[in-house]
Amino acid sequence: MKTVSIEAKRLEFDYLLRLHEALASVDPSQAQDISENVEEHLRNAVAEVPGHAVTSADMANILERLGPPEAMVPRSGNARPSAGFSEPSRPRPANIPTRQVCEEDLDALDRMRTAWLVCVISVYIPVIQLYLCSMIGTALLISPVADVRARTGLFTGVRGLAVSQIVLMALLTFFSALALIAPLLGILSALLGISVLIIGLMLYWKFLGSLSRLVAKYGRDDVSRRIDSIRIVYLIIICVIMGGAFMVGMVMAASGHGQSRRESLELQLLEPLWAIPLGWLLGWIFIMRPIAWAREALIEKRTS
Amino acid sequence: MDTAAWLSQLKRGLLELFVLNLLESESLHGYELVKRVSSVDGMSVTEGTIYPLLSRMKQDGLVKTTYLESSTGPMRKMYQLTAAGRQCRREMNRIWTQVSASVQRAINSTSQHEEA
């Protein structure tokens, strides 16, 4: 890590300030693009300075090679009219993506919605305990997430979690089947089951967090806050349900309930009656609705 | 005639062609592009000139950006050619080859006259 002297930092700060002033009349998306590049350039140039310390002379040299900030203003005629008889254009907050980017984000959101829909529908259905539908749903999430990430830098880590989830679910399916022959493997299955649950929650948490930041990029802080709130509520609800289920299990085990084969079978048969509607309800409220809010926000931005 | 101004204009004009050709074979981040261009004999330009150019090329749909994880800091913005960028590169290369050949012929014939 380089030590940058205060004087060098001041030179850098002054330069970036001049750059932002120079780019004030430029299309916001272009201005942001250039600012990002210059900031990245400065980071790289500072890293290449020999030695551990960056002096003001080093910084002045870097900035001189970079050229005056005023020269960074594109000459393509995208600058807004500075004065005169034309109507003043409505100021747009910086960072708002262009219409084309908005279209691409909407398309990705549609594909993410389909992926989550598959996951939500298949959740808790004992008939497909093989997790096949969940695996398909999670796999469907990878491509749109990668697209948005490549474009915006958001959704970092979501793809990795989705891949881990698929691998874990495949392993769980495999070891669950083996556990029928070798009951000791049931312990491994249980551990894998817990991992699937934890990774699933992390995936959900990361996904909704990224969704919230995506919406914020479009200037819809209200929707972003709503999504952030709902993911916290979901986490609390899941923790309460899991904690409750664990407590019930412990109580039943202590009292000897559910131990007989018949009772165990009855419990398994009763599970879909409450688990499926509950799973769908939670999925609809905590996953599908936030995605719908994000889509609505983007559609509004596109039409405006 | 101010040859320094002419050279500056020439370099500026050629910069886009240069960047398009550099991006043909691989994706590069802005700083790497700057270094590659600066390392070429006769193409030394003020480093900052490339960034507005990249921004305009992106607006024109000639290049697109993707973000790449970096082990040393924030994610890096990588530039790569789009299909339109490839098409533009081919067309500009063709024109440049024709123009430079014509200019070279003109220079050669003038040289021959001078020698004669």
CSV table of C-alpha atoms in Angstrom, one decimal:
chain,number,residue,atom,x,y,z
A,1,MET,CA,0.0,0.0,0.0
A,2,LYS,CA,1.4,3.4,-1.0
A,3,THR,CA,1.5,6.3,1.3
A,4,VAL,CA,0.2,9.4,-0.5
A,5,SER,CA,1.4,12.7,0.9
A,6,ILE,CA,-1.2,15.3,1.9
A,7,GLU,CA,0.0,17.7,-0.7
A,8,ALA,CA,-0.2,14.9,-3.4
A,9,LYS,CA,-3.8,14.1,-2.3
A,10,ARG,CA,-4.7,17.8,-2.4
A,11,LEU,CA,-3.4,18.0,-6.0
A,12,GLU,CA,-5.4,14.9,-6.9
A,13,PHE,CA,-8.5,16.3,-5.3
A,14,ASP,CA,-8.1,19.7,-7.1
A,15,TYR,CA,-7.7,17.9,-10.4
A,16,LEU,CA,-10.8,15.7,-9.9
A,17,LEU,CA,-12.8,18.8,-8.8
A,18,ARG,CA,-11.7,20.6,-12.0
A,19,LEU,CA,-12.7,17.5,-14.0
A,20,HIS,CA,-16.2,17.4,-12.5
A,21,GLU,CA,-16.6,21.1,-13.2
A,22,ALA,CA,-15.4,20.6,-16.8
A,23,LEU,CA,-17.8,17.7,-17.3
A,24,ALA,CA,-20.8,19.5,-15.8
A,25,SER,CA,-22.1,20.3,-19.2
A,26,VAL,CA,-21.6,16.8,-20.6
A,27,ASP,CA,-24.2,14.1,-20.8
A,28,PRO,CA,-24.3,12.5,-17.3
A,29,SER,CA,-23.6,8.9,-18.4
A,30,GLN,CA,-20.6,10.1,-20.4
A,31,ALA,CA,-19.4,12.3,-17.6
A,32,GLN,CA,-19.6,9.4,-15.2
A,33,ASP,CA,-17.8,7.1,-17.6
A,34,ILE,CA,-14.9,9.6,-18.0
A,35,SER,CA,-14.7,10.3,-14.3
A,36,GLU,CA,-14.5,6.6,-13.5
A,37,ASN,CA,-11.8,6.1,-16.1
A,38,VAL,CA,-9.7,9.0,-14.7
A,39,GLU,CA,-10.1,7.8,-11.1
A,40,GLU,CA,-9.0,4.3,-12.2
A,41,HIS,CA,-6.1,5.8,-14.1
A,42,LEU,CA,-4.9,7.7,-11.1
A,43,ARG,CA,-5.1,4.6,-8.9
A,44,ASN,CA,-3.1,2.7,-11.4
A,45,ALA,CA,-0.5,5.4,-11.9
A,46,VAL,CA,-0.1,5.9,-8.2
A,47,ALA,CA,0.4,2.1,-7.8
A,48,GLU,CA,3.2,2.3,-10.4
A,49,VAL,CA,5.2,5.0,-8.7
A,50,PRO,CA,8.4,3.5,-7.5
A,51,GLY,CA,8.9,3.3,-3.7
A,52,HIS,CA,6.4,3.3,-0.9
A,53,ALA,CA,5.5,7.0,-0.9
A,54,VAL,CA,3.9,9.2,-3.5
A,55,THR,CA,5.1,12.8,-3.2
A,56,SER,CA,3.5,15.9,-4.6
A,57,ALA,CA,6.1,15.9,-7.4
A,58,ASP,CA,5.0,12.3,-8.4
A,59,MET,CA,1.4,13.3,-8.4
A,60,ALA,CA,2.1,16.5,-10.4
A,61,ASN,CA,4.0,14.3,-12.9
A,62,ILE,CA,1.0,11.9,-13.2
A,63,LEU,CA,-1.5,14.7,-13.7
A,64,GLU,CA,0.7,16.5,-16.2
A,65,ARG,CA,0.9,13.3,-18.3
A,66,LEU,CA,-2.9,13.0,-18.0
A,67,GLY,CA,-3.4,16.5,-19.4
A,68,PRO,CA,-5.7,19.3,-18.3
A,69,PRO,CA,-9.2,18.2,-17.1
A,70,GLU,CA,-10.8,20.6,-19.5
A,71,ALA,CA,-9.4,18.6,-22.4
A,72,MET,CA,-11.5,15.6,-21.3
A,73,VAL,CA,-14.7,17.1,-22.5
A,74,PRO,CA,-15.8,15.1,-25.5
A,75,ARG,CA,-16.0,16.9,-28.8
A,76,SER,CA,-18.9,14.9,-30.2
A,77,GLY,CA,-21.4,17.6,-29.7
A,78,ASN,CA,-23.1,15.9,-26.8
A,79,ALA,CA,-22.6,18.9,-24.6
A,80,ARG,CA,-25.8,20.7,-23.6
A,81,PRO,CA,-26.3,24.3,-24.8
A,82,SER,CA,-24.6,26.4,-22.2
A,83,ALA,CA,-26.9,29.5,-22.5
A,84,GLY,CA,-29.0,31.4,-24.8
A,85,PHE,CA,-32.5,31.0,-26.1
A,86,SER,CA,-33.0,27.3,-25.7
A,87,GLU,CA,-35.0,25.9,-22.8
A,88,PRO,CA,-32.9,24.9,-19.9
A,89,SER,CA,-32.8,21.1,-19.7
A,90,ARG,CA,-34.1,19.4,-16.6
A,91,PRO,CA,-31.0,18.3,-14.5
A,92,ARG,CA,-30.7,14.6,-14.3
A,93,PRO,CA,-29.1,13.0,-11.3
A,94,ALA,CA,-25.7,11.6,-12.3
A,95,ASN,CA,-25.4,7.9,-12.8
A,96,ILE,CA,-28.9,7.4,-14.2
A,97,PRO,CA,-28.5,4.7,-16.9
A,98,THR,CA,-29.4,5.4,-20.5
A,99,ARG,CA,-32.6,4.1,-22.1
A,100,GLN,CA,-30.8,1.2,-23.8
A,101,VAL,CA,-29.2,0.1,-20.5
A,102,CYS,CA,-32.6,0.4,-18.9
A,103,GLU,CA,-34.0,-1.9,-21.6
A,104,GLU,CA,-31.2,-4.4,-21.0
A,105,ASP,CA,-31.7,-4.3,-17.2
A,106,LEU,CA,-35.5,-4.9,-17.7
A,107,ASP,CA,-34.8,-7.9,-19.9
A,108,ALA,CA,-32.5,-9.3,-17.3
A,109,LEU,CA,-35.1,-8.7,-14.5
A,110,ASP,CA,-37.7,-10.6,-16.5
A,111,ARG,CA,-35.3,-13.5,-16.8
A,112,MET,CA,-34.5,-13.3,-13.1
A,113,ARG,CA,-38.3,-13.2,-12.3
A,114,THR,CA,-38.8,-16.5,-14.3
A,115,ALA,CA,-35.8,-18.1,-12.5
A,116,TRP,CA,-37.2,-17.2,-9.0
A,117,LEU,CA,-40.7,-18.2,-10.0
A,118,VAL,CA,-39.4,-21.7,-10.8
A,119,CYS,CA,-37.6,-21.7,-7.4
A,120,VAL,CA,-40.7,-20.4,-5.5
A,121,ILE,CA,-43.1,-22.9,-7.1
A,122,SER,CA,-40.8,-25.8,-6.5
A,123,VAL,CA,-40.0,-24.9,-2.9
A,124,TYR,CA,-41.2,-27.3,-0.2
A,125,ILE,CA,-42.9,-29.7,-2.6
A,126,PRO,CA,-42.1,-33.1,-1.3
A,127,VAL,CA,-42.9,-34.8,-4.6
A,128,ILE,CA,-39.8,-33.3,-6.1
A,129,GLN,CA,-37.6,-33.6,-3.0
A,130,LEU,CA,-34.8,-34.2,-5.5
A,131,TYR,CA,-34.4,-30.4,-5.7
A,132,LEU,CA,-34.5,-30.7,-9.5
A,133,CYS,CA,-36.8,-27.7,-10.0
A,134,SER,CA,-34.9,-25.5,-7.5
A,135,MET,CA,-31.7,-26.4,-9.3
A,136,ILE,CA,-33.2,-25.5,-12.7
A,137,GLY,CA,-34.5,-22.2,-11.2
A,138,THR,CA,-31.2,-21.4,-9.6
A,139,ALA,CA,-29.4,-22.2,-12.9
A,140,LEU,CA,-31.7,-19.9,-14.8
A,141,LEU,CA,-30.6,-17.1,-12.5
A,142,ILE,CA,-27.0,-17.3,-13.5
A,143,SER,CA,-27.2,-15.8,-17.0
A,144,PRO,CA,-29.2,-12.6,-16.3
A,145,VAL,CA,-27.2,-12.0,-13.1
A,146,ALA,CA,-24.0,-12.2,-15.1
A,147,ASP,CA,-25.3,-9.9,-17.7
A,148,VAL,CA,-26.2,-7.1,-15.2
A,149,ARG,CA,-23.0,-7.7,-13.3
A,150,ALA,CA,-20.9,-7.3,-16.5
A,151,ARG,CA,-22.8,-4.1,-17.3
A,152,THR,CA,-23.1,-2.4,-13.9
A,153,GLY,CA,-20.7,-4.2,-11.5
A,154,LEU,CA,-23.8,-5.1,-9.3
A,155,PHE,CA,-24.8,-8.6,-8.3
A,156,THR,CA,-21.2,-9.4,-7.3
A,157,GLY,CA,-21.1,-12.8,-5.7
A,158,VAL,CA,-24.6,-13.8,-6.6
A,159,ARG,CA,-23.5,-16.0,-9.5
A,160,GLY,CA,-21.0,-17.8,-7.2
A,161,LEU,CA,-23.6,-18.4,-4.6
A,162,ALA,CA,-26.0,-19.8,-7.2
A,163,VAL,CA,-23.4,-22.2,-8.5
A,164,SER,CA,-22.6,-23.3,-5.0
A,165,GLN,CA,-26.2,-23.9,-4.3
A,166,ILE,CA,-26.7,-26.0,-7.4
A,167,VAL,CA,-23.6,-28.1,-6.5
A,168,LEU,CA,-24.8,-28.5,-2.9
A,169,MET,CA,-28.3,-29.5,-4.0
A,170,ALA,CA,-26.9,-32.1,-6.4
A,171,LEU,CA,-24.7,-33.5,-3.6
A,172,LEU,CA,-27.7,-33.5,-1.2
A,173,THR,CA,-29.8,-35.4,-3.7
A,174,PHE,CA,-27.0,-38.0,-4.2
A,175,PHE,CA,-26.3,-38.5,-0.5
A,176,SER,CA,-30.0,-38.6,0.5
A,177,ALA,CA,-30.4,-41.5,-1.9
A,178,LEU,CA,-27.3,-43.2,-0.5
A,179,ALA,CA,-28.6,-42.7,3.0
A,180,LEU,CA,-31.4,-45.1,2.3
A,181,ILE,CA,-28.8,-47.8,2.0
A,182,ALA,CA,-26.2,-46.5,4.5
A,183,PRO,CA,-28.1,-44.7,7.3
A,184,LEU,CA,-24.9,-43.1,8.6
A,185,LEU,CA,-24.7,-41.0,5.5
A,186,GLY,CA,-27.9,-39.4,6.8
A,187,ILE,CA,-25.7,-37.2,9.0
A,188,LEU,CA,-23.9,-35.9,5.9
A,189,SER,CA,-27.2,-35.3,4.2
A,190,ALA,CA,-28.3,-33.3,7.2
A,191,LEU,CA,-25.2,-31.2,7.1
A,192,LEU,CA,-25.6,-30.7,3.4
A,193,GLY,CA,-29.2,-29.7,4.0
A,194,ILE,CA,-28.2,-27.1,6.5
A,195,SER,CA,-25.6,-25.8,4.0
A,196,VAL,CA,-28.2,-25.6,1.3
A,197,LEU,CA,-30.4,-23.5,3.6
A,198,ILE,CA,-27.6,-21.2,4.6
A,199,ILE,CA,-26.3,-20.7,1.1
A,200,GLY,CA,-29.9,-20.2,-0.1
A,201,LEU,CA,-30.4,-17.4,2.5
A,202,MET,CA,-27.1,-15.8,1.5
A,203,LEU,CA,-28.1,-16.0,-2.2
A,204,TYR,CA,-31.5,-14.4,-1.4
A,205,TRP,CA,-29.8,-11.7,0.8
A,206,LYS,CA,-27.2,-10.8,-1.8
A,207,PHE,CA,-29.7,-10.9,-4.7
A,208,LEU,CA,-32.2,-8.5,-3.0
A,209,GLY,CA,-29.3,-6.3,-1.9
A,210,SER,CA,-28.1,-6.0,-5.5
A,211,LEU,CA,-31.7,-5.5,-6.7
A,212,SER,CA,-32.0,-2.6,-4.3
A,213,ARG,CA,-28.8,-1.0,-5.5
A,214,LEU,CA,-29.9,-1.5,-9.1
A,215,VAL,CA,-33.1,0.4,-8.4
A,216,ALA,CA,-31.2,3.1,-6.5
A,217,LYS,CA,-29.1,3.6,-9.7
A,218,TYR,CA,-32.3,4.7,-11.4
A,219,GLY,CA,-32.9,7.3,-8.7
A,220,ARG,CA,-35.7,5.3,-7.0
A,221,ASP,CA,-34.4,5.4,-3.5
A,222,ASP,CA,-38.0,4.8,-2.1
A,223,VAL,CA,-38.2,1.4,-3.9
A,224,SER,CA,-34.7,0.6,-2.9
A,225,ARG,CA,-35.5,1.2,0.8
A,226,ARG,CA,-38.6,-0.9,0.5
A,227,ILE,CA,-36.6,-3.8,-0.9
A,228,ASP,CA,-34.0,-3.4,1.8
A,229,SER,CA,-36.7,-3.5,4.5
A,230,ILE,CA,-38.4,-6.6,3.1
A,231,ARG,CA,-35.2,-8.6,2.9
A,232,ILE,CA,-34.5,-7.9,6.6
A,233,VAL,CA,-38.1,-8.9,7.5
A,234,TYR,CA,-37.7,-12.1,5.5
A,235,LEU,CA,-34.5,-13.0,7.3
A,236,ILE,CA,-36.1,-12.5,10.6
A,237,ILE,CA,-39.2,-14.6,9.6
A,238,ILE,CA,-37.0,-17.4,8.4
A,239,CYS,CA,-34.9,-17.4,11.6
A,240,VAL,CA,-38.1,-17.5,13.6
A,241,ILE,CA,-39.6,-20.3,11.6
A,242,MET,CA,-36.3,-22.3,11.7
A,243,GLY,CA,-35.9,-21.7,15.4
A,244,GLY,CA,-39.6,-22.7,16.0
A,245,ALA,CA,-39.2,-25.8,13.9
A,246,PHE,CA,-36.1,-26.8,15.8
A,247,MET,CA,-37.8,-26.2,19.2
A,248,VAL,CA,-40.8,-28.2,18.1
A,249,GLY,CA,-38.6,-31.0,16.9
A,250,MET,CA,-36.7,-31.0,20.2
A,251,VAL,CA,-40.0,-31.1,22.2
A,252,MET,CA,-41.4,-33.9,20.1
A,253,ALA,CA,-38.2,-35.9,20.4
A,254,ALA,CA,-38.2,-35.5,24.2
A,255,SER,CA,-41.8,-36.5,24.5
A,256,GLY,CA,-41.5,-39.4,22.2
A,257,HIS,CA,-43.9,-38.0,19.6
A,258,GLY,CA,-43.3,-38.8,16.0
A,259,GLN,CA,-41.0,-41.6,16.9
A,260,SER,CA,-43.2,-44.4,15.5
A,261,ARG,CA,-43.2,-45.2,11.8
A,262,ARG,CA,-46.9,-44.4,11.6
A,263,GLU,CA,-46.6,-41.0,13.3
A,264,SER,CA,-43.6,-40.2,11.1
A,265,LEU,CA,-45.5,-41.0,8.0
A,266,GLU,CA,-48.5,-38.9,9.2
A,267,LEU,CA,-46.2,-36.0,9.7
A,268,GLN,CA,-44.7,-36.4,6.2
A,269,LEU,CA,-48.2,-36.6,4.7
A,270,LEU,CA,-49.4,-33.5,6.5
A,271,GLU,CA,-46.3,-31.4,5.7
A,272,PRO,CA,-47.4,-30.4,2.1
A,273,LEU,CA,-50.7,-29.1,3.5
A,274,TRP,CA,-49.0,-26.3,5.4
A,275,ALA,CA,-45.5,-26.1,3.8
A,276,ILE,CA,-46.6,-25.5,0.2
A,277,PRO,CA,-49.0,-22.7,0.8
A,278,LEU,CA,-46.6,-21.1,3.3
A,279,GLY,CA,-43.7,-21.4,0.8
A,280,TRP,CA,-45.7,-19.9,-2.0
A,281,LEU,CA,-46.9,-17.1,0.2
A,282,LEU,CA,-43.5,-16.2,1.5
A,283,GLY,CA,-42.0,-16.5,-2.0
A,284,TRP,CA,-44.7,-14.2,-3.4
A,285,ILE,CA,-44.3,-11.6,-0.7
A,286,PHE,CA,-40.6,-11.6,-0.2
A,287,ILE,CA,-39.2,-12.4,-3.7
A,288,MET,CA,-41.7,-11.9,-6.5
A,289,ARG,CA,-43.1,-8.6,-5.1
A,290,PRO,CA,-39.7,-6.9,-4.7
A,291,ILE,CA,-38.8,-8.0,-8.3
A,292,ALA,CA,-42.1,-6.6,-9.5
A,293,TRP,CA,-41.4,-3.3,-7.7
A,294,ALA,CA,-38.0,-3.1,-9.3
A,295,ARG,CA,-39.5,-3.8,-12.8
A,296,GLU,CA,-42.2,-1.1,-12.2
A,297,ALA,CA,-39.6,1.4,-11.2
A,298,LEU,CA,-37.5,0.7,-14.3
A,299,ILE,CA,-40.5,0.8,-16.6
A,300,GLU,CA,-41.4,4.2,-15.1
A,301,LYS,CA,-37.9,5.4,-15.7
A,302,ARG,CA,-37.9,4.0,-19.3
A,303,THR,CA,-41.2,5.8,-20.2
A,304,SER,CA,-40.1,9.0,-18.5
B,1,MET,CA,2.7,25.9,-41.7
B,2,ASP,CA,2.5,24.8,-38.1
B,3,THR,CA,3.5,21.1,-38.4
B,4,ALA,CA,3.1,20.6,-34.7
B,5,ALA,CA,-0.6,21.4,-34.9
B,6,TRP,CA,-0.9,19.2,-38.0
B,7,LEU,CA,0.7,16.3,-36.3
B,8,SER,CA,-1.5,16.7,-33.3
B,9,GLN,CA,-4.6,16.6,-35.5
B,10,LEU,CA,-3.3,13.6,-37.3
B,11,LYS,CA,-2.6,11.7,-34.1
B,12,ARG,CA,-6.1,12.6,-32.8
B,13,GLY,CA,-7.6,11.3,-36.0
B,14,LEU,CA,-5.7,8.1,-35.9
B,15,LEU,CA,-6.3,7.4,-32.3
B,16,GLU,CA,-9.7,5.9,-32.8
B,17,LEU,CA,-8.4,3.6,-35.5
B,18,PHE,CA,-5.6,2.6,-33.2
B,19,VAL,CA,-7.9,1.9,-30.2
B,20,LEU,CA,-10.2,-0.1,-32.4
B,21,ASN,CA,-7.3,-2.3,-33.6
B,22,LEU,CA,-5.9,-2.7,-30.1
B,23,LEU,CA,-9.3,-3.9,-28.9
B,24,GLU,CA,-9.8,-6.4,-31.8
B,25,SER,CA,-7.8,-9.2,-30.2
B,26,GLU,CA,-8.5,-8.7,-26.5
B,27,SER,CA,-10.5,-6.7,-23.9
B,28,LEU,CA,-8.4,-4.0,-22.2
B,29,HIS,CA,-9.0,-1.6,-19.4
B,30,GLY,CA,-8.6,2.2,-20.0
B,31,TYR,CA,-5.2,2.5,-18.3
B,32,GLU,CA,-3.8,-0.5,-20.3
B,33,LEU,CA,-5.0,1.1,-23.5
B,34,VAL,CA,-3.3,4.4,-22.6
B,35,LYS,CA,-0.1,2.6,-21.9
B,36,ARG,CA,-0.3,0.6,-25.2
B,37,VAL,CA,-0.9,3.7,-27.2
B,38,SER,CA,1.8,5.7,-25.5
B,39,SER,CA,4.3,3.0,-26.0
B,40,VAL,CA,4.0,3.1,-29.8
B,41,ASP,CA,6.5,5.2,-31.7
B,42,GLY,CA,5.1,8.5,-32.9
B,43,MET,CA,1.7,7.9,-31.3
B,44,SER,CA,2.5,9.5,-27.9
B,45,VAL,CA,-0.5,11.5,-27.0
B,46,THR,CA,-1.6,13.2,-23.8
B,47,GLU,CA,-2.9,10.2,-21.7
B,48,GLY,CA,-6.2,11.9,-20.9
B,49,THR,CA,-7.2,12.2,-24.6
B,50,ILE,CA,-8.2,8.5,-24.7
B,51,TYR,CA,-10.9,8.6,-22.1
B,52,PRO,CA,-13.3,11.0,-23.8
B,53,LEU,CA,-12.6,9.0,-27.0
B,54,LEU,CA,-13.6,5.8,-25.2
B,55,SER,CA,-16.6,7.4,-23.8
B,56,ARG,CA,-17.7,8.6,-27.2
B,57,MET,CA,-17.0,5.2,-28.8
B,58,LYS,CA,-19.2,3.6,-26.1
B,59,GLN,CA,-22.0,6.1,-26.8
B,60,ASP,CA,-21.7,5.3,-30.5
B,61,GLY,CA,-22.0,1.6,-29.8
B,62,LEU,CA,-18.5,0.8,-31.1
B,63,VAL,CA,-17.3,-0.6,-27.7
B,64,LYS,CA,-18.9,-2.0,-24.6
B,65,THR,CA,-17.7,-2.3,-21.1
B,66,THR,CA,-17.7,-5.1,-18.7
B,67,TYR,CA,-16.5,-5.2,-15.1
B,68,LEU,CA,-13.7,-7.5,-14.0
B,69,GLU,CA,-12.7,-8.4,-10.4
B,70,SER,CA,-9.3,-7.0,-9.5
B,71,SER,CA,-7.1,-8.5,-6.8
B,72,THR,CA,-5.6,-5.1,-6.0
B,73,GLY,CA,-8.7,-2.9,-5.7
B,74,PRO,CA,-12.1,-2.0,-7.1
B,75,MET,CA,-13.5,-3.8,-10.1
B,76,ARG,CA,-11.9,-2.9,-13.4
B,77,LYS,CA,-13.8,-1.6,-16.3
B,78,MET,CA,-12.8,-3.6,-19.4
B,79,TYR,CA,-13.5,-2.3,-22.9
B,80,GLN,CA,-14.3,-4.7,-25.8
B,81,LEU,CA,-15.4,-4.2,-29.4
B,82,THR,CA,-19.0,-4.7,-30.4
B,83,ALA,CA,-20.1,-6.1,-33.7
B,84,ALA,CA,-20.5,-2.5,-34.9
B,85,GLY,CA,-17.0,-1.7,-33.6
B,86,ARG,CA,-15.5,-4.6,-35.6
B,87,GLN,CA,-17.3,-3.5,-38.7
B,88,CYS,CA,-16.1,0.1,-38.2
B,89,ARG,CA,-12.5,-1.2,-37.6
B,90,ARG,CA,-12.6,-3.1,-40.9
B,91,GLU,CA,-13.9,-0.1,-42.8
B,92,MET,CA,-11.4,2.3,-41.3
B,93,ASN,CA,-8.5,-0.1,-41.9
B,94,ARG,CA,-9.5,-0.4,-45.5
B,95,ILE,CA,-9.7,3.4,-45.9
B,96,TRP,CA,-6.4,4.0,-44.1
B,97,THR,CA,-4.6,1.4,-46.2
B,98,GLN,CA,-5.9,3.1,-49.4
B,99,VAL,CA,-5.1,6.6,-48.2
B,100,SER,CA,-1.7,5.8,-46.8
B,101,ALA,CA,-0.7,3.9,-50.0
B,102,SER,CA,-1.8,6.9,-52.1
B,103,VAL,CA,0.1,9.3,-49.8
B,104,GLN,CA,3.2,7.1,-50.0
B,105,ARG,CA,3.0,7.0,-53.8
B,106,ALA,CA,2.8,10.8,-53.9
B,107,ILE,CA,5.8,11.0,-51.6
B,108,ASN,CA,7.8,8.5,-53.7
B,109,SER,CA,7.0,10.3,-57.0
B,110,THR,CA,8.0,13.7,-55.5
B,111,SER,CA,11.2,12.1,-54.2
B,112,GLN,CA,12.0,10.7,-57.7
B,113,HIS,CA,11.4,14.1,-59.3
B,114,GLU,CA,13.7,15.7,-56.7
B,115,GLU,CA,16.4,13.2,-57.3
B,116,ALA,CA,16.1,13.6,-61.1
